[in-house]
Each structure stands twice: as C-alpha cells, then as structure tokens.
PDB file of N, CA and C in Angstrom:
ATOM      1  N   UNK A   2       1.011  -1.125  -0.031  1.00 82.00           N
ATOM      2  CA  UNK A   2       0.051  -0.274   0.071  1.00 82.00           C
ATOM      3  C   UNK A   2       1.094   1.376   0.208  1.00 82.00           C
ATOM      4  N   UNK A   3       1.852   1.228   1.090  1.00 86.00           N
ATOM      5  CA  UNK A   3       2.632   2.205   0.748  1.00 86.00           C
ATOM      6  C   UNK A   3       3.683   2.698  -0.188  1.00 86.00           C
ATOM      7  N   UNK A   4       3.626   1.357  -0.790  1.00 89.00           N
ATOM      8  CA  UNK A   4       4.521   1.389  -2.473  1.00 89.00           C
ATOM      9  C   UNK A   4       3.347   2.219  -3.622  1.00 89.00           C
ATOM     10  N   UNK A   5       2.106   2.172  -3.477  1.00 89.00           N
ATOM     11  CA  UNK A   5       1.343   2.698  -4.164  1.00 89.00           C
ATOM     12  C   UNK A   5       1.090   4.358  -3.979  1.00 89.00           C
ATOM     13  N   UNK A   6       1.630   4.840  -2.609  1.00 88.00           N
ATOM     14  CA  UNK A   6       1.204   6.245  -2.052  1.00 88.00           C
ATOM     15  C   UNK A   6       2.598   6.438  -2.758  1.00 88.00           C
ATOM     16  N   UNK A   7       3.764   5.939  -2.511  1.00 90.00           N
ATOM     17  CA  UNK A   7       5.118   6.652  -2.903  1.00 90.00           C
ATOM     18  C   UNK A   7       4.863   6.680  -4.220  1.00 90.00           C
ATOM     19  N   UNK A   8       4.365   5.884  -5.390  1.00 91.00           N
ATOM     20  CA  UNK A   8       4.373   5.914  -6.921  1.00 91.00           C
ATOM     21  C   UNK A   8       3.417   7.363  -7.565  1.00 91.00           C
ATOM     22  N   UNK A   9       2.246   7.123  -6.337  1.00 89.00           N
ATOM     23  CA  UNK A   9       1.613   8.373  -6.723  1.00 89.00           C
ATOM     24  C   UNK A   9       2.212   9.553  -7.179  1.00 89.00           C
ATOM     25  N   UNK A  10       2.838   9.853  -5.824  1.00 88.00           N
ATOM     26  CA  UNK A  10       3.399  11.039  -5.429  1.00 88.00           C
ATOM     27  C   UNK A  10       4.235  11.361  -6.177  1.00 88.00           C
ATOM     28  N   UNK A  11       5.383  10.315  -6.669  1.00 89.00           N
ATOM     29  CA  UNK A  11       6.426  10.574  -7.838  1.00 89.00           C
ATOM     30  C   UNK A  11       5.864  11.263  -8.716  1.00 89.00           C
ATOM     31  N   UNK A  12       4.653  10.461  -9.437  1.00 85.00           N
ATOM     32  CA  UNK A  12       4.202  10.778 -10.500  1.00 85.00           C
ATOM     33  C   UNK A  12       3.705  12.247 -10.805  1.00 85.00           C
ATOM     34  N   UNK A  13       3.345  12.634  -9.329  1.00 83.00           N
ATOM     35  CA  UNK A  13       2.486  14.187  -9.239  1.00 83.00           C
ATOM     36  C   UNK A  13       3.371  15.174  -9.593  1.00 83.00           C
ATOM     37  N   UNK A  14       4.368  14.560  -8.756  1.00 80.00           N
ATOM     38  CA  UNK A  14       5.635  15.836  -8.766  1.00 80.00           C
ATOM     39  C   UNK A  14       6.349  15.754  -9.839  1.00 80.00           C
ATOM     40  N   UNK A  15       5.871  14.372 -10.801  1.00 81.00           N
ATOM     41  CA  UNK A  15       6.899  14.761 -12.215  1.00 81.00           C
ATOM     42  C   UNK A  15       6.197  15.360 -13.086  1.00 81.00           C
ATOM     43  N   UNK A  16       4.775  15.403 -12.795  1.00 76.00           N
ATOM     44  CA  UNK A  16       3.420  16.224 -13.390  1.00 76.00           C
ATOM     45  C   UNK A  16       3.821  17.741 -13.466  1.00 76.00           C
ATOM     46  N   UNK A  17       4.238  17.898 -12.204  1.00 76.00           N
ATOM     47  CA  UNK A  17       4.343  19.654 -11.760  1.00 76.00           C
ATOM     48  C   UNK A  17       5.753  19.975 -12.036  1.00 76.00           C
ATOM     49  N   UNK A  18       6.436  19.276 -12.118  1.00 71.00           N
ATOM     50  CA  UNK A  18       7.992  19.666 -12.512  1.00 71.00           C
ATOM     51  C   UNK A  18       8.135  19.835 -14.051  1.00 71.00           C
ATOM     52  N   UNK A  19       7.616  18.844 -14.560  1.00 71.00           N
ATOM     53  CA  UNK A  19       7.452  18.712 -16.295  1.00 71.00           C
ATOM     54  C   UNK A  19       7.025  20.149 -17.282  1.00 71.00           C
ATOM     55  N   UNK A  20       5.854  20.639 -16.210  1.00 63.00           N
ATOM     56  CA  UNK A  20       6.352  22.194 -16.890  1.00 63.00           C
ATOM     57  C   UNK A  20       6.902  22.707 -17.339  1.00 63.00           C
ATOM     58  N   UNK A  21       7.258  23.401 -18.529  1.00 59.00           N
ATOM     59  CA  UNK A  21       8.187  24.575 -18.890  1.00 59.00           C
ATOM     60  C   UNK A  21       8.043  26.184 -18.619  1.00 59.00           C
ATOM     61  N   UNK A  22       8.947  26.635 -18.521  1.00 58.00           N
ATOM     62  CA  UNK A  22       7.918  28.225 -18.716  1.00 58.00           C
ATOM     63  C   UNK A  22       7.500  28.670 -20.070  1.00 58.00           C
ATOM     64  N   UNK A  23       7.891  28.044 -20.985  1.00 55.00           N
ATOM     65  CA  UNK A  23       7.318  28.461 -22.205  1.00 55.00           C
ATOM     66  C   UNK A  23       5.250  27.814 -22.132  1.00 55.00           C
ATOM     67  N   UNK A  24       5.238  26.760 -21.237  1.00 51.00           N
ATOM     68  CA  UNK A  24       4.174  26.597 -20.860  1.00 51.00           C
ATOM     69  C   UNK A  24       2.932  27.704 -20.459  1.00 51.00           C
ATOM     70  N   UNK A  25       3.873  28.488 -19.357  1.00 52.00           N
ATOM     71  CA  UNK A  25       2.777  29.450 -18.330  1.00 52.00           C
ATOM     72  C   UNK A  25       2.856  30.482 -19.560  1.00 52.00           C
ATOM     73  N   UNK A  26       3.860  30.793 -20.120  1.00 51.00           N
ATOM     74  CA  UNK A  26       4.283  31.944 -20.775  1.00 51.00           C
ATOM     75  C   UNK A  26       3.041  32.147 -22.054  1.00 51.00           C
ATOM     76  N   UNK A  27       2.866  30.851 -22.409  1.00 49.00           N
ATOM     77  CA  UNK A  27       1.724  30.414 -23.214  1.00 49.00           C
ATOM     78  C   UNK A  27       0.166  30.906 -22.923  1.00 49.00           C
ATOM     79  N   UNK A  28       0.079  30.042 -21.944  1.00 49.00           N
ATOM     80  CA  UNK A  28      -0.989  30.540 -21.297  1.00 49.00           C
ATOM     81  C   UNK A  28      -1.689  32.036 -21.033  1.00 49.00           C
ATOM     82  N   UNK A  29      -0.532  32.997 -20.596  1.00 50.00           N
ATOM     83  CA  UNK A  29      -0.709  34.402 -20.255  1.00 50.00           C
ATOM     84  C   UNK A  29      -0.978  35.197 -21.772  1.00 50.00           C
ATOM     85  N   UNK A  30      -0.313  34.626 -22.363  1.00 53.00           N
ATOM     86  CA  UNK A  30      -0.327  35.686 -23.840  1.00 53.00           C
ATOM     87  C   UNK A  30      -1.798  35.280 -24.166  1.00 53.00           C
ATOM     88  N   UNK A  31      -2.412  34.266 -24.347  1.00 56.00           N
ATOM     89  CA  UNK A  31      -3.902  33.876 -24.771  1.00 56.00           C
ATOM     90  C   UNK A  31      -4.768  34.260 -23.865  1.00 56.00           C
ATOM     91  N   UNK A  32      -4.500  35.640 -22.935  1.00 65.00           N
ATOM     92  CA  UNK A  32      -5.533  35.737 -22.495  1.00 65.00           C
ATOM     93  C   UNK A  32      -6.430  37.045 -23.228  1.00 65.00           C
ATOM     94  N   UNK A  33      -7.958  36.256 -22.886  1.00 74.00           N
ATOM     95  CA  UNK A  33      -8.817  36.939 -23.640  1.00 74.00           C
ATOM     96  C   UNK A  33      -9.596  38.241 -23.018  1.00 74.00           C
ATOM     97  N   UNK A  34      -9.030  39.202 -23.579  1.00 86.00           N
ATOM     98  CA  UNK A  34     -10.002  40.785 -23.246  1.00 86.00           C
ATOM     99  C   UNK A  34     -11.417  40.657 -23.615  1.00 86.00           C
ATOM    100  N   UNK A  35     -12.206  41.845 -22.963  1.00 90.00           N
ATOM    101  CA  UNK A  35     -13.337  41.977 -23.521  1.00 90.00           C
ATOM    102  C   UNK A  35     -13.542  43.617 -23.382  1.00 90.00           C
ATOM    103  N   UNK A  36     -14.091  44.495 -24.197  1.00 91.00           N
ATOM    104  CA  UNK A  36     -14.576  45.916 -24.137  1.00 91.00           C
ATOM    105  C   UNK A  36     -15.465  45.880 -22.761  1.00 91.00           C
ATOM    106  N   UNK A  37     -15.161  47.033 -22.117  1.00 88.00           N
ATOM    107  CA  UNK A  37     -16.225  47.091 -20.905  1.00 88.00           C
ATOM    108  C   UNK A  37     -17.288  47.503 -21.202  1.00 88.00           C
ATOM    109  N   UNK A  38     -17.031  48.006 -22.561  1.00 92.00           N
ATOM    110  CA  UNK A  38     -18.878  48.839 -22.996  1.00 92.00           C
ATOM    111  C   UNK A  38     -19.556  47.596 -23.719  1.00 92.00           C
ATOM    112  N   UNK A  39     -19.097  46.939 -24.601  1.00 94.00           N
ATOM    113  CA  UNK A  39     -20.083  46.049 -25.676  1.00 94.00           C
ATOM    114  C   UNK A  39     -20.024  44.550 -25.077  1.00 94.00           C
ATOM    115  N   UNK A  40     -18.755  44.413 -24.219  1.00 92.00           N
ATOM    116  CA  UNK A  40     -18.053  42.936 -23.654  1.00 92.00           C
ATOM    117  C   UNK A  40     -17.773  42.066 -25.484  1.00 92.00           C
ATOM    118  N   UNK A  41     -17.336  42.646 -26.117  1.00 93.00           N
ATOM    119  CA  UNK A  41     -16.589  42.002 -27.509  1.00 93.00           C
ATOM    120  C   UNK A  41     -15.419  41.656 -27.034  1.00 93.00           C
ATOM    121  N   UNK A  42     -14.925  40.468 -27.801  1.00 92.00           N
ATOM    122  CA  UNK A  42     -13.141  40.111 -27.623  1.00 92.00           C
ATOM    123  C   UNK A  42     -12.475  40.821 -28.222  1.00 92.00           C
ATOM    124  N   UNK A  43     -11.409  41.750 -27.334  1.00 92.00           N
ATOM    125  CA  UNK A  43     -10.434  42.935 -27.988  1.00 92.00           C
ATOM    126  C   UNK A  43      -8.923  41.799 -27.762  1.00 92.00           C
ATOM    127  N   UNK A  44      -8.111  42.327 -28.547  1.00 89.00           N
ATOM    128  CA  UNK A  44      -6.726  42.331 -28.019  1.00 89.00           C
ATOM    129  C   UNK A  44      -6.054  43.184 -26.802  1.00 89.00           C
ATOM    130  N   UNK A  45      -5.067  42.909 -26.363  1.00 85.00           N
ATOM    131  CA  UNK A  45      -4.811  43.947 -25.088  1.00 85.00           C
ATOM    132  C   UNK A  45      -4.235  45.189 -25.822  1.00 85.00           C
ATOM    133  N   UNK A  46      -3.883  44.891 -27.058  1.00 87.00           N
ATOM    134  CA  UNK A  46      -3.403  46.395 -27.576  1.00 87.00           C
ATOM    135  C   UNK A  46      -4.268  47.332 -28.731  1.00 87.00           C
ATOM    136  N   UNK A  47      -5.221  47.302 -28.273  1.00 91.00           N
ATOM    137  CA  UNK A  47      -6.051  48.132 -28.609  1.00 91.00           C
ATOM    138  C   UNK A  47      -6.524  49.166 -28.415  1.00 91.00           C
ATOM    139  N   UNK A  48      -6.530  50.245 -29.284  1.00 92.00           N
ATOM    140  CA  UNK A  48      -7.005  51.687 -28.389  1.00 92.00           C
ATOM    141  C   UNK A  48      -8.594  51.707 -28.372  1.00 92.00           C
ATOM    142  N   UNK A  49      -8.860  51.263 -29.481  1.00 94.00           N
ATOM    143  CA  UNK A  49     -10.212  51.436 -29.783  1.00 94.00           C
ATOM    144  C   UNK A  49     -11.216  49.750 -29.752  1.00 94.00           C
ATOM    145  N   UNK A  50     -12.559  49.932 -29.597  1.00 93.00           N
ATOM    146  CA  UNK A  50     -12.712  48.576 -29.815  1.00 93.00           C
ATOM    147  C   UNK A  50     -13.445  48.450 -31.472  1.00 93.00           C
ATOM    148  N   UNK A  51     -12.993  47.210 -31.686  1.00 94.00           N
ATOM    149  CA  UNK A  51     -13.632  47.869 -33.211  1.00 94.00           C
ATOM    150  C   UNK A  51     -15.454  47.418 -33.470  1.00 94.00           C
ATOM    151  N   UNK A  52     -15.449  46.887 -32.322  1.00 95.00           N
ATOM    152  CA  UNK A  52     -17.338  46.392 -32.601  1.00 95.00           C
ATOM    153  C   UNK A  52     -18.055  47.954 -31.801  1.00 95.00           C
ATOM    154  N   UNK A  53     -17.909  48.585 -30.841  1.00 95.00           N
ATOM    155  CA  UNK A  53     -18.466  49.662 -30.378  1.00 95.00           C
ATOM    156  C   UNK A  53     -18.008  50.982 -30.768  1.00 95.00           C
ATOM    157  N   UNK A  54     -16.750  50.966 -30.929  1.00 93.00           N
ATOM    158  CA  UNK A  54     -15.756  52.380 -31.546  1.00 93.00           C
ATOM    159  C   UNK A  54     -15.699  52.917 -30.263  1.00 93.00           C
ATOM    160  N   UNK A  55     -15.821  52.648 -29.080  1.00 93.00           N
ATOM    161  CA  UNK A  55     -15.232  53.389 -27.583  1.00 93.00           C
ATOM    162  C   UNK A  55     -14.313  53.325 -27.730  1.00 93.00           C
ATOM    163  N   UNK A  56     -13.482  54.426 -27.050  1.00 93.00           N
ATOM    164  CA  UNK A  56     -12.025  54.400 -26.664  1.00 93.00           C
ATOM    165  C   UNK A  56     -11.665  53.497 -25.413  1.00 93.00           C
ATOM    166  N   UNK A  57     -10.322  52.880 -25.628  1.00 92.00           N
ATOM    167  CA  UNK A  57     -10.210  51.831 -24.776  1.00 92.00           C
ATOM    168  C   UNK A  57      -8.887  52.315 -24.513  1.00 92.00           C
ATOM    169  N   UNK A  58      -7.961  52.992 -24.281  1.00 92.00           N
ATOM    170  CA  UNK A  58      -6.649  53.795 -24.255  1.00 92.00           C
ATOM    171  C   UNK A  58      -6.660  54.892 -24.698  1.00 92.00           C
ATOM    172  N   UNK A  59      -5.636  55.718 -23.913  1.00 92.00           N
ATOM    173  CA  UNK A  59      -5.485  57.834 -24.565  1.00 92.00           C
ATOM    174  C   UNK A  59      -4.025  57.674 -24.246  1.00 92.00           C
ATOM    175  N   UNK A  60      -3.881  58.687 -24.967  1.00 92.00           N
ATOM    176  CA  UNK A  60      -1.789  58.592 -24.918  1.00 92.00           C
ATOM    177  C   UNK A  60      -2.448  59.696 -23.585  1.00 92.00           C
ATOM    178  N   UNK A  61      -0.311  59.558 -22.862  1.00 91.00           N
ATOM    179  CA  UNK A  61      -0.502  60.057 -21.608  1.00 91.00           C
ATOM    180  C   UNK A  61      -0.211  61.778 -22.276  1.00 91.00           C
ATOM    181  N   UNK A  62      -0.763  62.539 -22.224  1.00 90.00           N
ATOM    182  CA  UNK A  62      -0.086  64.000 -21.961  1.00 90.00           C
ATOM    183  C   UNK A  62       0.795  64.288 -21.848  1.00 90.00           C
ATOM    184  N   UNK A  63       1.733  63.612 -21.005  1.00 91.00           N
ATOM    185  CA  UNK A  63       3.097  63.941 -20.393  1.00 91.00           C
ATOM    186  C   UNK A  63       4.313  63.309 -21.863  1.00 91.00           C
ATOM    187  N   UNK A  64       4.111  61.941 -21.295  1.00 92.00           N
ATOM    188  CA  UNK A  64       4.910  61.208 -22.156  1.00 92.00           C
ATOM    189  C   UNK A  64       4.273  60.499 -23.333  1.00 92.00           C
ATOM    190  N   UNK A  65       3.461  60.291 -23.640  1.00 91.00           N
ATOM    191  CA  UNK A  65       2.436  60.103 -24.947  1.00 91.00           C
ATOM    192  C   UNK A  65       2.406  58.869 -25.090  1.00 91.00           C
ATOM    193  N   UNK A  66       2.849  58.132 -24.218  1.00 92.00           N
ATOM    194  CA  UNK A  66       2.599  56.254 -24.250  1.00 92.00           C
ATOM    195  C   UNK A  66       0.986  56.173 -23.899  1.00 92.00           C
ATOM    196  N   UNK A  67       0.481  55.146 -24.356  1.00 92.00           N
ATOM    197  CA  UNK A  67      -0.829  54.709 -24.492  1.00 92.00           C
ATOM    198  C   UNK A  67      -1.632  54.100 -23.142  1.00 92.00           C
ATOM    199  N   UNK A  68      -2.143  54.755 -22.360  1.00 91.00           N
ATOM    200  CA  UNK A  68      -3.057  53.936 -21.150  1.00 91.00           C
ATOM    201  C   UNK A  68      -4.070  54.022 -21.208  1.00 91.00           C
ATOM    202  N   UNK A  69      -4.929  53.121 -19.723  1.00 89.00           N
ATOM    203  CA  UNK A  69      -6.199  52.728 -20.057  1.00 89.00           C
ATOM    204  C   UNK A  69      -6.727  54.068 -20.151  1.00 89.00           C
ATOM    205  N   UNK A  70      -8.184  53.816 -20.094  1.00 87.00           N
ATOM    206  CA  UNK A  70      -9.167  55.300 -20.184  1.00 87.00           C
ATOM    207  C   UNK A  70      -9.451  55.353 -18.520  1.00 87.00           C
ATOM    208  N   UNK A  71      -9.267  54.634 -17.607  1.00 84.00           N
ATOM    209  CA  UNK A  71      -9.804  54.356 -16.263  1.00 84.00           C
ATOM    210  C   UNK A  71      -9.094  54.371 -15.020  1.00 84.00           C
ATOM    211  N   UNK A  72      -7.374  54.448 -15.941  1.00 87.00           N
ATOM    212  CA  UNK A  72      -6.665  55.061 -14.796  1.00 87.00           C
ATOM    213  C   UNK A  72      -6.058  56.307 -14.835  1.00 87.00           C
ATOM    214  N   UNK A  73      -6.128  56.683 -13.034  1.00 88.00           N
ATOM    215  CA  UNK A  73      -6.140  57.835 -12.736  1.00 88.00           C
ATOM    216  C   UNK A  73      -4.907  58.240 -12.929  1.00 88.00           C
ATOM    217  N   UNK A  74      -3.654  57.648 -13.550  1.00 91.00           N
ATOM    218  CA  UNK A  74      -2.135  58.105 -13.409  1.00 91.00           C
ATOM    219  C   UNK A  74      -1.562  57.185 -14.129  1.00 91.00           C
ATOM    220  N   UNK A  75      -0.653  58.152 -14.842  1.00 92.00           N
ATOM    221  CA  UNK A  75       0.109  57.011 -16.050  1.00 92.00           C
ATOM    222  C   UNK A  75       1.522  56.554 -15.161  1.00 92.00           C
ATOM    223  N   UNK A  76       1.394  55.208 -15.584  1.00 92.00           N
ATOM    224  CA  UNK A  76       1.510  54.276 -14.922  1.00 92.00           C
ATOM    225  C   UNK A  76       3.944  54.485 -15.207  1.00 92.00           C
ATOM    226  N   UNK A  77       4.348  54.762 -16.377  1.00 93.00           N
ATOM    227  CA  UNK A  77       5.013  55.117 -17.236  1.00 93.00           C
ATOM    228  C   UNK A  77       5.703  56.466 -16.455  1.00 93.00           C
ATOM    229  N   UNK A  78       5.368  57.612 -16.318  1.00 93.00           N
ATOM    230  CA  UNK A  78       5.354  59.108 -16.418  1.00 93.00           C
ATOM    231  C   UNK A  78       5.101  59.292 -14.662  1.00 93.00           C
ATOM    232  N   UNK A  79       4.230  58.616 -14.416  1.00 91.00           N
ATOM    233  CA  UNK A  79       3.249  59.022 -12.838  1.00 91.00           C
ATOM    234  C   UNK A  79       2.487  60.579 -13.101  1.00 91.00           C
ATOM    235  N   UNK A  80       2.678  60.854 -14.212  1.00 90.00           N
ATOM    236  CA  UNK A  80       1.282  61.620 -14.683  1.00 90.00           C
ATOM    237  C   UNK A  80       0.049  61.660 -14.051  1.00 90.00           C
ATOM    238  N   UNK A  81      -0.694  63.047 -13.568  1.00 85.00           N
ATOM    239  CA  UNK A  81      -1.542  62.298 -12.468  1.00 85.00           C
ATOM    240  C   UNK A  81      -2.798  63.227 -13.759  1.00 85.00           C
ATOM    241  N   UNK A  82      -3.686  62.113 -13.870  1.00 67.00           N
ATOM    242  CA  UNK A  82      -4.980  62.791 -15.133  1.00 67.00           C
ATOM    243  C   UNK A  82      -5.833  63.580 -13.797  1.00 67.00           C
ATOM    244  N   UNK A  83      -6.049  64.820 -14.836  1.00 49.00           N
ATOM    245  CA  UNK A  83      -7.419  65.483 -14.202  1.00 49.00           C
ATOM    246  C   UNK A  83      -8.530  65.003 -14.755  1.00 49.00           C
ATOM    247  N   UNK A  84      -9.541  64.855 -13.631  1.00 47.00           N
ATOM    248  CA  UNK A  84     -10.816  64.104 -14.061  1.00 47.00           C
ATOM    249  C   UNK A  84     -11.993  65.241 -14.022  1.00 47.00           C
TER     250      UNK A  84
END
C-alpha cells in the first residue's frame, strides 16, 4: 500500500516539474480581454473597440504612451490625470 502511495506521489511531482516556463507564457499571452462597454473580445493592444468604437486607451499628455482610460495616473511617468 505504501509503495502505491510513493508511486502516485512521484507521478504527481513529475507532472508538476515537467511544465516548462514556455507553457506558462503561452497561457498568459492567450488571455482574452473584453470591451468594458459591449463585451466584445478585443486584444490587449487595441486603442478602440472594433465593435462599438469606444476609446479603450488614451495617450498620456506628458510621455505620449497609451494608457487605459480608467487609470488615474500614468504608470510610465506618474502624470496625474485631471478628471
């Protein structure tokens, strides 16, 4: 009985350690985003929703990088947006 438990434990450990970092990156890059207005599937780099045309990102007034419209400050230059 103890031998069966050891074999099962070894199998579980093998399955956990056999995953490569590429497997985890694959799962992260295939994350599906949805438009907050119409729930249409979008890519993370979209600036406008192709379905309802709502702005998903805007340019920071200081550094010019695109940031999400609902963020209060730019994560790149810490510019505080006026609302």
